[in-house]
Amino acid sequence: DGGITQSPKYLFRKEGQNVTLSCEQNLNHDAMYWYRQDPGQGLRLIYYSQIVNDFQKGDIAEGYSVSREKKESFPLTVTSAQKNPTAFYLCASRPGGGFTDTQYFGPGTRLTVL
Amino acid sequence: GNSVTQMEGPVTLSEEAFLTINCTYTATGYPSLFWYVQYPGEGLQLLLKATKADDKGSNKGFEATYRKETTSFHLEKGSVQVSDSAVYFCALSARRRALTFGSGTRLQVQP
């Protein structure tokens, strides 16, 4: 089955720790995105990558880092510099080229800071 | 910049009632417009989309028409079911960069 997987589903972090959220897709999509969702709010863009070995900051990149070493993988690291990391994190991907803007989402990772 | 405004929820309806969730947008150029649905604890699923003015997107009984003159993309369904209870997000995409989302509208359908 083609799709986007995120792991873990739930993640707990202590103050001062870095944690990495996994996002993998087997859809052969070129572009990948990370969004953050807070309760009662829409999604906000953290980082995105249009091609391998290239990525750009989104609207709320401070305290986060990413890498795109492989087409199918786009891990997100939440660093200790992120002041309020408790949120639901969603990864998405989109086919490159062509004219489709549709993004496909993974099931999400819920991060809680203890 | 781009922005999306949705009606605040929750919207509470009885089964078989008519649903409208309002969505208006601000964007330069000609964005694509989307409705996504999120069930509790899950990611977002694409419900429908429209890529140009006057296009109507439809899926599972839901419809929305891209109205450039009123910059709107209202979601409608003629007869809701309990299984439609979820959070609905309106979004736009410009220059195929990323999606700009509204704040979401929670729909609760009572039997």
PDB file of C-alpha atoms in Angstrom:
ATOM      1  CA  ASP A   1       0.000   0.000   0.000  1.00  0.00           C
ATOM      2  CA  GLY A   2       1.295   3.436  -0.899  1.00  0.00           C
ATOM      3  CA  GLY A   3       1.144   6.102   1.732  1.00  0.00           C
ATOM      4  CA  ILE A   4       2.804   8.263   4.336  1.00  0.00           C
ATOM      5  CA  THR A   5       3.861   6.875   7.693  1.00  0.00           C
ATOM      6  CA  GLN A   6       4.784   8.845  10.773  1.00  0.00           C
ATOM      7  CA  SER A   7       6.351   7.472  13.903  1.00  0.00           C
ATOM      8  CA  PRO A   8       5.943   7.338  16.747  1.00  0.00           C
ATOM      9  CA  LYS A   9       2.224   8.043  17.169  1.00  0.00           C
ATOM     10  CA  TYR A  10       2.834   9.447  20.663  1.00  0.00           C
ATOM     11  CA  LEU A  11       6.083  10.966  21.917  1.00  0.00           C
ATOM     12  CA  PHE A  12       6.995  12.336  25.306  1.00  0.00           C
ATOM     13  CA  ARG A  13       9.938  14.645  25.812  1.00  0.00           C
ATOM     14  CA  LYS A  14      11.582  16.030  28.866  1.00  0.00           C
ATOM     15  CA  GLU A  15      12.573  19.664  29.074  1.00  0.00           C
ATOM     16  CA  GLY A  16      15.896  20.310  27.327  1.00  0.00           C
ATOM     17  CA  GLN A  17      15.836  17.215  25.147  1.00  0.00           C
ATOM     18  CA  ASN A  18      15.930  17.059  21.376  1.00  0.00           C
ATOM     19  CA  VAL A  19      13.552  14.595  19.722  1.00  0.00           C
ATOM     20  CA  THR A  20      13.200  13.459  16.119  1.00  0.00           C
ATOM     21  CA  LEU A  21       9.900  12.700  14.424  1.00  0.00           C
ATOM     22  CA  SER A  22       9.957  10.339  11.487  1.00  0.00           C
ATOM     23  CA  CYS A  23       8.120  10.805   8.191  1.00  0.00           C
ATOM     24  CA  GLU A  24       8.407   8.280   5.365  1.00  0.00           C
ATOM     25  CA  GLN A  25       6.508   8.095   2.074  1.00  0.00           C
ATOM     26  CA  ASN A  26       6.466   5.471  -0.675  1.00  0.00           C
ATOM     27  CA  LEU A  27       4.398   7.524  -3.101  1.00  0.00           C
ATOM     28  CA  ASN A  28       7.455   8.699  -5.045  1.00  0.00           C
ATOM     29  CA  HIS A  29       6.481  12.292  -4.268  1.00  0.00           C
ATOM     30  CA  ASP A  30       9.072  15.018  -4.704  1.00  0.00           C
ATOM     31  CA  ALA A  31       7.811  17.573  -2.182  1.00  0.00           C
ATOM     32  CA  MET A  32       7.369  17.029   1.552  1.00  0.00           C
ATOM     33  CA  TYR A  33       6.054  19.286   4.307  1.00  0.00           C
ATOM     34  CA  TRP A  34       5.864  19.527   8.085  1.00  0.00           C
ATOM     35  CA  TYR A  35       2.957  21.250   9.808  1.00  0.00           C
ATOM     36  CA  ARG A  36       2.152  21.895  13.433  1.00  0.00           C
ATOM     37  CA  GLN A  37      -1.409  21.791  14.776  1.00  0.00           C
ATOM     38  CA  ASP A  38      -2.412  23.287  18.111  1.00  0.00           C
ATOM     39  CA  PRO A  39      -5.819  22.655  19.714  1.00  0.00           C
ATOM     40  CA  GLY A  40      -8.602  24.549  18.007  1.00  0.00           C
ATOM     41  CA  GLN A  41      -6.285  25.985  15.416  1.00  0.00           C
ATOM     42  CA  GLY A  42      -5.398  25.375  11.825  1.00  0.00           C
ATOM     43  CA  LEU A  43      -2.116  23.959  10.632  1.00  0.00           C
ATOM     44  CA  ARG A  44       1.010  26.081  10.440  1.00  0.00           C
ATOM     45  CA  LEU A  45       3.942  25.338   8.159  1.00  0.00           C
ATOM     46  CA  ILE A  46       7.271  24.513   9.823  1.00  0.00           C
ATOM     47  CA  TYR A  47       9.529  23.388   6.957  1.00  0.00           C
ATOM     48  CA  TYR A  48       9.150  22.107   3.435  1.00  0.00           C
ATOM     49  CA  SER A  49      11.311  20.441   0.826  1.00  0.00           C
ATOM     50  CA  GLN A  50      10.710  20.467  -2.903  1.00  0.00           C
ATOM     51  CA  ILE A  51      13.566  18.110  -3.823  1.00  0.00           C
ATOM     52  CA  VAL A  52      16.202  15.960  -2.179  1.00  0.00           C
ATOM     53  CA  ASN A  53      19.003  17.842  -0.393  1.00  0.00           C
ATOM     54  CA  ASP A  54      17.023  21.082  -0.380  1.00  0.00           C
ATOM     55  CA  PHE A  55      14.553  22.518   2.132  1.00  0.00           C
ATOM     56  CA  GLN A  56      13.136  25.909   3.161  1.00  0.00           C
ATOM     57  CA  LYS A  57      11.815  27.420   6.358  1.00  0.00           C
ATOM     58  CA  GLY A  58       8.110  27.844   6.743  1.00  0.00           C
ATOM     59  CA  ASP A  59       6.255  30.281   8.961  1.00  0.00           C
ATOM     60  CA  ILE A  60       7.306  28.854  12.347  1.00  0.00           C
ATOM     61  CA  ALA A  61      10.741  27.246  11.795  1.00  0.00           C
ATOM     62  CA  GLU A  62      12.429  28.535  14.964  1.00  0.00           C
ATOM     63  CA  GLY A  63      13.425  25.674  17.263  1.00  0.00           C
ATOM     64  CA  TYR A  64      13.059  23.025  14.557  1.00  0.00           C
ATOM     65  CA  SER A  65      15.431  21.424  12.059  1.00  0.00           C
ATOM     66  CA  VAL A  66      15.007  19.014   9.141  1.00  0.00           C
ATOM     67  CA  SER A  67      17.014  17.016   6.631  1.00  0.00           C
ATOM     68  CA  ARG A  68      16.174  15.560   3.212  1.00  0.00           C
ATOM     69  CA  GLU A  69      18.872  13.071   2.347  1.00  0.00           C
ATOM     70  CA  LYS A  70      16.485  10.634   0.663  1.00  0.00           C
ATOM     71  CA  LYS A  71      13.426  11.263  -1.449  1.00  0.00           C
ATOM     72  CA  GLU A  72      11.205   9.116   0.750  1.00  0.00           C
ATOM     73  CA  SER A  73      12.268  10.514   4.128  1.00  0.00           C
ATOM     74  CA  PHE A  74      11.886  13.928   5.784  1.00  0.00           C
ATOM     75  CA  PRO A  75      12.607  13.742   9.530  1.00  0.00           C
ATOM     76  CA  LEU A  76      11.851  16.668  11.829  1.00  0.00           C
ATOM     77  CA  THR A  77      13.941  17.409  14.926  1.00  0.00           C
ATOM     78  CA  VAL A  78      12.350  19.418  17.703  1.00  0.00           C
ATOM     79  CA  THR A  79      15.197  21.049  19.573  1.00  0.00           C
ATOM     80  CA  SER A  80      15.389  22.373  23.099  1.00  0.00           C
ATOM     81  CA  ALA A  81      15.203  25.859  21.605  1.00  0.00           C
ATOM     82  CA  GLN A  82      11.536  25.313  20.770  1.00  0.00           C
ATOM     83  CA  LYS A  83       9.809  26.961  23.716  1.00  0.00           C
ATOM     84  CA  ASN A  84       6.404  25.332  23.457  1.00  0.00           C
ATOM     85  CA  PRO A  85       6.704  22.078  21.488  1.00  0.00           C
ATOM     86  CA  THR A  86       3.610  20.294  22.785  1.00  0.00           C
ATOM     87  CA  ALA A  87       1.427  19.896  19.682  1.00  0.00           C
ATOM     88  CA  PHE A  88       0.238  17.517  16.982  1.00  0.00           C
ATOM     89  CA  TYR A  89       2.724  17.272  14.099  1.00  0.00           C
ATOM     90  CA  LEU A  90       1.624  16.370  10.599  1.00  0.00           C
ATOM     91  CA  CYS A  91       3.773  15.434   7.638  1.00  0.00           C
ATOM     92  CA  ALA A  92       2.522  15.729   4.067  1.00  0.00           C
ATOM     93  CA  SER A  93       3.788  15.068   0.573  1.00  0.00           C
ATOM     94  CA  ARG A  94       2.925  16.219  -2.933  1.00  0.00           C
ATOM     95  CA  PRO A  95       3.872  14.951  -6.384  1.00  0.00           C
ATOM     96  CA  GLY A  96       6.426  17.154  -8.089  1.00  0.00           C
ATOM     97  CA  GLY A  97       6.147  18.720 -11.528  1.00  0.00           C
ATOM     98  CA  GLY A  98       2.736  18.706 -13.156  1.00  0.00           C
ATOM     99  CA  PHE A  99      -0.017  20.960 -11.962  1.00  0.00           C
ATOM    100  CA  THR A 100      -1.389  19.290  -8.872  1.00  0.00           C
ATOM    101  CA  ASP A 101      -1.303  21.195  -5.613  1.00  0.00           C
ATOM    102  CA  THR A 102      -2.885  18.373  -3.620  1.00  0.00           C
ATOM    103  CA  GLN A 103      -1.015  17.309  -0.517  1.00  0.00           C
ATOM    104  CA  TYR A 104      -1.435  13.929   1.171  1.00  0.00           C
ATOM    105  CA  PHE A 105      -1.085  13.681   4.921  1.00  0.00           C
ATOM    106  CA  GLY A 106       0.314  11.139   7.333  1.00  0.00           C
ATOM    107  CA  PRO A 107      -1.503  10.120  10.540  1.00  0.00           C
ATOM    108  CA  GLY A 108       0.462  12.525  12.737  1.00  0.00           C
ATOM    109  CA  THR A 109       2.641  12.406  15.856  1.00  0.00           C
ATOM    110  CA  ARG A 110       1.432  13.851  19.136  1.00  0.00           C
ATOM    111  CA  LEU A 111       4.349  15.328  21.082  1.00  0.00           C
ATOM    112  CA  THR A 112       4.013  16.128  24.771  1.00  0.00           C
ATOM    113  CA  VAL A 113       6.649  17.855  26.864  1.00  0.00           C
ATOM    114  CA  LEU A 114       6.724  16.584  30.427  1.00  0.00           C
TER     115      LEU A 114
ATOM    116  CA  GLY B   1      -0.205  37.436   2.323  1.00  0.00           C
ATOM    117  CA  ASN B   2      -2.589  34.548   1.862  1.00  0.00           C
ATOM    118  CA  SER B   3      -5.242  33.811   4.437  1.00  0.00           C
ATOM    119  CA  VAL B   4      -8.329  31.635   4.922  1.00  0.00           C
ATOM    120  CA  THR B   5     -11.250  32.429   7.197  1.00  0.00           C
ATOM    121  CA  GLN B   6     -13.754  29.799   8.269  1.00  0.00           C
ATOM    122  CA  MET B   7     -16.868  30.019  10.366  1.00  0.00           C
ATOM    123  CA  GLU B   8     -16.243  29.120  13.973  1.00  0.00           C
ATOM    124  CA  GLY B   9     -17.667  25.962  15.410  1.00  0.00           C
ATOM    125  CA  PRO B  10     -18.827  23.793  16.741  1.00  0.00           C
ATOM    126  CA  VAL B  11     -21.657  23.318  14.301  1.00  0.00           C
ATOM    127  CA  THR B  12     -24.244  20.976  15.783  1.00  0.00           C
ATOM    128  CA  LEU B  13     -26.855  19.415  13.503  1.00  0.00           C
ATOM    129  CA  SER B  14     -29.360  16.622  13.613  1.00  0.00           C
ATOM    130  CA  GLU B  15     -28.962  13.709  11.249  1.00  0.00           C
ATOM    131  CA  GLU B  16     -30.282  14.439   7.718  1.00  0.00           C
ATOM    132  CA  ALA B  17     -30.010  18.209   8.199  1.00  0.00           C
ATOM    133  CA  PHE B  18     -28.466  20.493   5.569  1.00  0.00           C
ATOM    134  CA  LEU B  19     -24.890  21.565   6.172  1.00  0.00           C
ATOM    135  CA  THR B  20     -23.106  24.754   5.183  1.00  0.00           C
ATOM    136  CA  ILE B  21     -19.624  25.691   6.411  1.00  0.00           C
ATOM    137  CA  ASN B  22     -18.503  29.076   5.181  1.00  0.00           C
ATOM    138  CA  CYS B  23     -14.993  29.713   3.898  1.00  0.00           C
ATOM    139  CA  THR B  24     -13.550  32.886   2.420  1.00  0.00           C
ATOM    140  CA  TYR B  25     -10.010  33.541   1.325  1.00  0.00           C
ATOM    141  CA  THR B  26      -7.503  36.238   0.506  1.00  0.00           C
ATOM    142  CA  ALA B  27      -4.805  35.475  -2.027  1.00  0.00           C
ATOM    143  CA  THR B  28      -2.934  36.943  -4.916  1.00  0.00           C
ATOM    144  CA  GLY B  29      -3.250  35.238  -8.244  1.00  0.00           C
ATOM    145  CA  TYR B  30      -5.378  32.141  -8.757  1.00  0.00           C
ATOM    146  CA  PRO B  31      -5.044  29.703  -5.883  1.00  0.00           C
ATOM    147  CA  SER B  32      -6.344  26.166  -5.776  1.00  0.00           C
ATOM    148  CA  LEU B  33      -8.898  25.609  -3.013  1.00  0.00           C
ATOM    149  CA  PHE B  34      -9.371  22.550  -0.832  1.00  0.00           C
ATOM    150  CA  TRP B  35     -11.505  21.060   1.882  1.00  0.00           C
ATOM    151  CA  TYR B  36      -9.812  18.563   4.173  1.00  0.00           C
ATOM    152  CA  VAL B  37     -11.462  16.513   6.920  1.00  0.00           C
ATOM    153  CA  GLN B  38      -9.867  15.340  10.163  1.00  0.00           C
ATOM    154  CA  TYR B  39     -11.321  12.589  12.339  1.00  0.00           C
ATOM    155  CA  PRO B  40     -10.278  12.445  16.016  1.00  0.00           C
ATOM    156  CA  GLY B  41      -6.609  11.602  16.497  1.00  0.00           C
ATOM    157  CA  GLU B  42      -5.946  11.229  12.788  1.00  0.00           C
ATOM    158  CA  GLY B  43      -4.257  13.095   9.978  1.00  0.00           C
ATOM    159  CA  LEU B  44      -6.069  15.095   7.323  1.00  0.00           C
ATOM    160  CA  GLN B  45      -7.883  13.524   4.402  1.00  0.00           C
ATOM    161  CA  LEU B  46      -8.616  15.383   1.195  1.00  0.00           C
ATOM    162  CA  LEU B  47     -12.369  15.784   0.840  1.00  0.00           C
ATOM    163  CA  LEU B  48     -12.594  17.826  -2.354  1.00  0.00           C
ATOM    164  CA  LYS B  49     -10.823  20.501  -4.331  1.00  0.00           C
ATOM    165  CA  ALA B  50     -11.256  23.069  -7.105  1.00  0.00           C
ATOM    166  CA  THR B  51      -8.507  24.566  -9.181  1.00  0.00           C
ATOM    167  CA  LYS B  52     -10.159  27.447 -11.031  1.00  0.00           C
ATOM    168  CA  ALA B  53     -13.046  29.856 -10.795  1.00  0.00           C
ATOM    169  CA  ASP B  54     -16.546  28.331 -11.100  1.00  0.00           C
ATOM    170  CA  ASP B  55     -15.214  24.797 -10.643  1.00  0.00           C
ATOM    171  CA  LYS B  56     -17.296  22.629  -8.349  1.00  0.00           C
ATOM    172  CA  GLY B  57     -15.551  20.020  -6.255  1.00  0.00           C
ATOM    173  CA  SER B  58     -17.606  17.118  -4.956  1.00  0.00           C
ATOM    174  CA  ASN B  59     -17.103  13.925  -2.992  1.00  0.00           C
ATOM    175  CA  LYS B  60     -19.219  11.717  -0.699  1.00  0.00           C
ATOM    176  CA  GLY B  61     -22.197  14.061  -1.039  1.00  0.00           C
ATOM    177  CA  PHE B  62     -20.181  17.160  -0.141  1.00  0.00           C
ATOM    178  CA  GLU B  63     -19.869  20.026  -2.627  1.00  0.00           C
ATOM    179  CA  ALA B  64     -18.093  23.355  -2.842  1.00  0.00           C
ATOM    180  CA  THR B  65     -17.923  25.893  -5.668  1.00  0.00           C
ATOM    181  CA  TYR B  66     -14.957  28.173  -6.299  1.00  0.00           C
ATOM    182  CA  ARG B  67     -16.426  31.704  -6.362  1.00  0.00           C
ATOM    183  CA  LYS B  68     -13.794  34.208  -7.385  1.00  0.00           C
ATOM    184  CA  GLU B  69     -16.145  37.198  -7.288  1.00  0.00           C
ATOM    185  CA  THR B  70     -16.906  36.601  -3.607  1.00  0.00           C
ATOM    186  CA  THR B  71     -13.555  34.868  -2.810  1.00  0.00           C
ATOM    187  CA  SER B  72     -15.470  32.008  -1.242  1.00  0.00           C
ATOM    188  CA  PHE B  73     -15.478  28.211  -1.197  1.00  0.00           C
ATOM    189  CA  HIS B  74     -18.376  27.207   1.044  1.00  0.00           C
ATOM    190  CA  LEU B  75     -18.824  23.526   1.890  1.00  0.00           C
ATOM    191  CA  GLU B  76     -22.327  22.045   1.618  1.00  0.00           C
ATOM    192  CA  LYS B  77     -24.013  18.714   2.094  1.00  0.00           C
ATOM    193  CA  GLY B  78     -27.697  18.043   1.651  1.00  0.00           C
ATOM    194  CA  SER B  79     -28.127  15.433   4.377  1.00  0.00           C
ATOM    195  CA  VAL B  80     -25.503  14.854   7.047  1.00  0.00           C
ATOM    196  CA  GLN B  81     -24.912  11.610   8.880  1.00  0.00           C
ATOM    197  CA  VAL B  82     -23.467  10.890  12.317  1.00  0.00           C
ATOM    198  CA  SER B  83     -20.358   9.550  10.562  1.00  0.00           C
ATOM    199  CA  ASP B  84     -19.717  13.045   9.132  1.00  0.00           C
ATOM    200  CA  SER B  85     -18.810  14.306  12.596  1.00  0.00           C
ATOM    201  CA  ALA B  86     -15.252  15.622  12.284  1.00  0.00           C
ATOM    202  CA  VAL B  87     -13.240  18.812  11.915  1.00  0.00           C
ATOM    203  CA  TYR B  88     -13.301  20.401   8.462  1.00  0.00           C
ATOM    204  CA  PHE B  89     -10.477  22.599   7.176  1.00  0.00           C
ATOM    205  CA  CYS B  90     -10.599  24.958   4.239  1.00  0.00           C
ATOM    206  CA  ALA B  91      -7.224  25.593   2.608  1.00  0.00           C
ATOM    207  CA  LEU B  92      -5.643  27.262  -0.357  1.00  0.00           C
ATOM    208  CA  SER B  93      -2.497  26.591  -2.327  1.00  0.00           C
ATOM    209  CA  ALA B  94      -0.648  29.251  -4.246  1.00  0.00           C
ATOM    210  CA  ARG B  95       2.427  28.722  -6.380  1.00  0.00           C
ATOM    211  CA  ARG B  96       2.441  25.032  -5.283  1.00  0.00           C
ATOM    212  CA  ARG B  97       4.495  25.955  -2.260  1.00  0.00           C
ATOM    213  CA  ALA B  98       2.413  24.953   0.761  1.00  0.00           C
ATOM    214  CA  LEU B  99      -1.125  25.034   2.036  1.00  0.00           C
ATOM    215  CA  THR B 100      -2.597  27.915   4.010  1.00  0.00           C
ATOM    216  CA  PHE B 101      -5.309  26.620   6.327  1.00  0.00           C
ATOM    217  CA  GLY B 102      -8.308  28.083   8.054  1.00  0.00           C
ATOM    218  CA  SER B 103      -8.706  27.399  11.757  1.00  0.00           C
ATOM    219  CA  GLY B 104     -11.067  24.473  11.208  1.00  0.00           C
ATOM    220  CA  THR B 105     -14.768  23.958  11.954  1.00  0.00           C
ATOM    221  CA  ARG B 106     -15.920  21.128  14.184  1.00  0.00           C
ATOM    222  CA  LEU B 107     -19.115  19.440  13.029  1.00  0.00           C
ATOM    223  CA  GLN B 108     -21.171  17.396  15.471  1.00  0.00           C
ATOM    224  CA  VAL B 109     -24.080  15.410  14.058  1.00  0.00           C
ATOM    225  CA  GLN B 110     -26.588  14.041  16.532  1.00  0.00           C
ATOM    226  CA  PRO B 111     -28.742  10.976  15.807  1.00  0.00           C
TER     227      PRO B 111
END
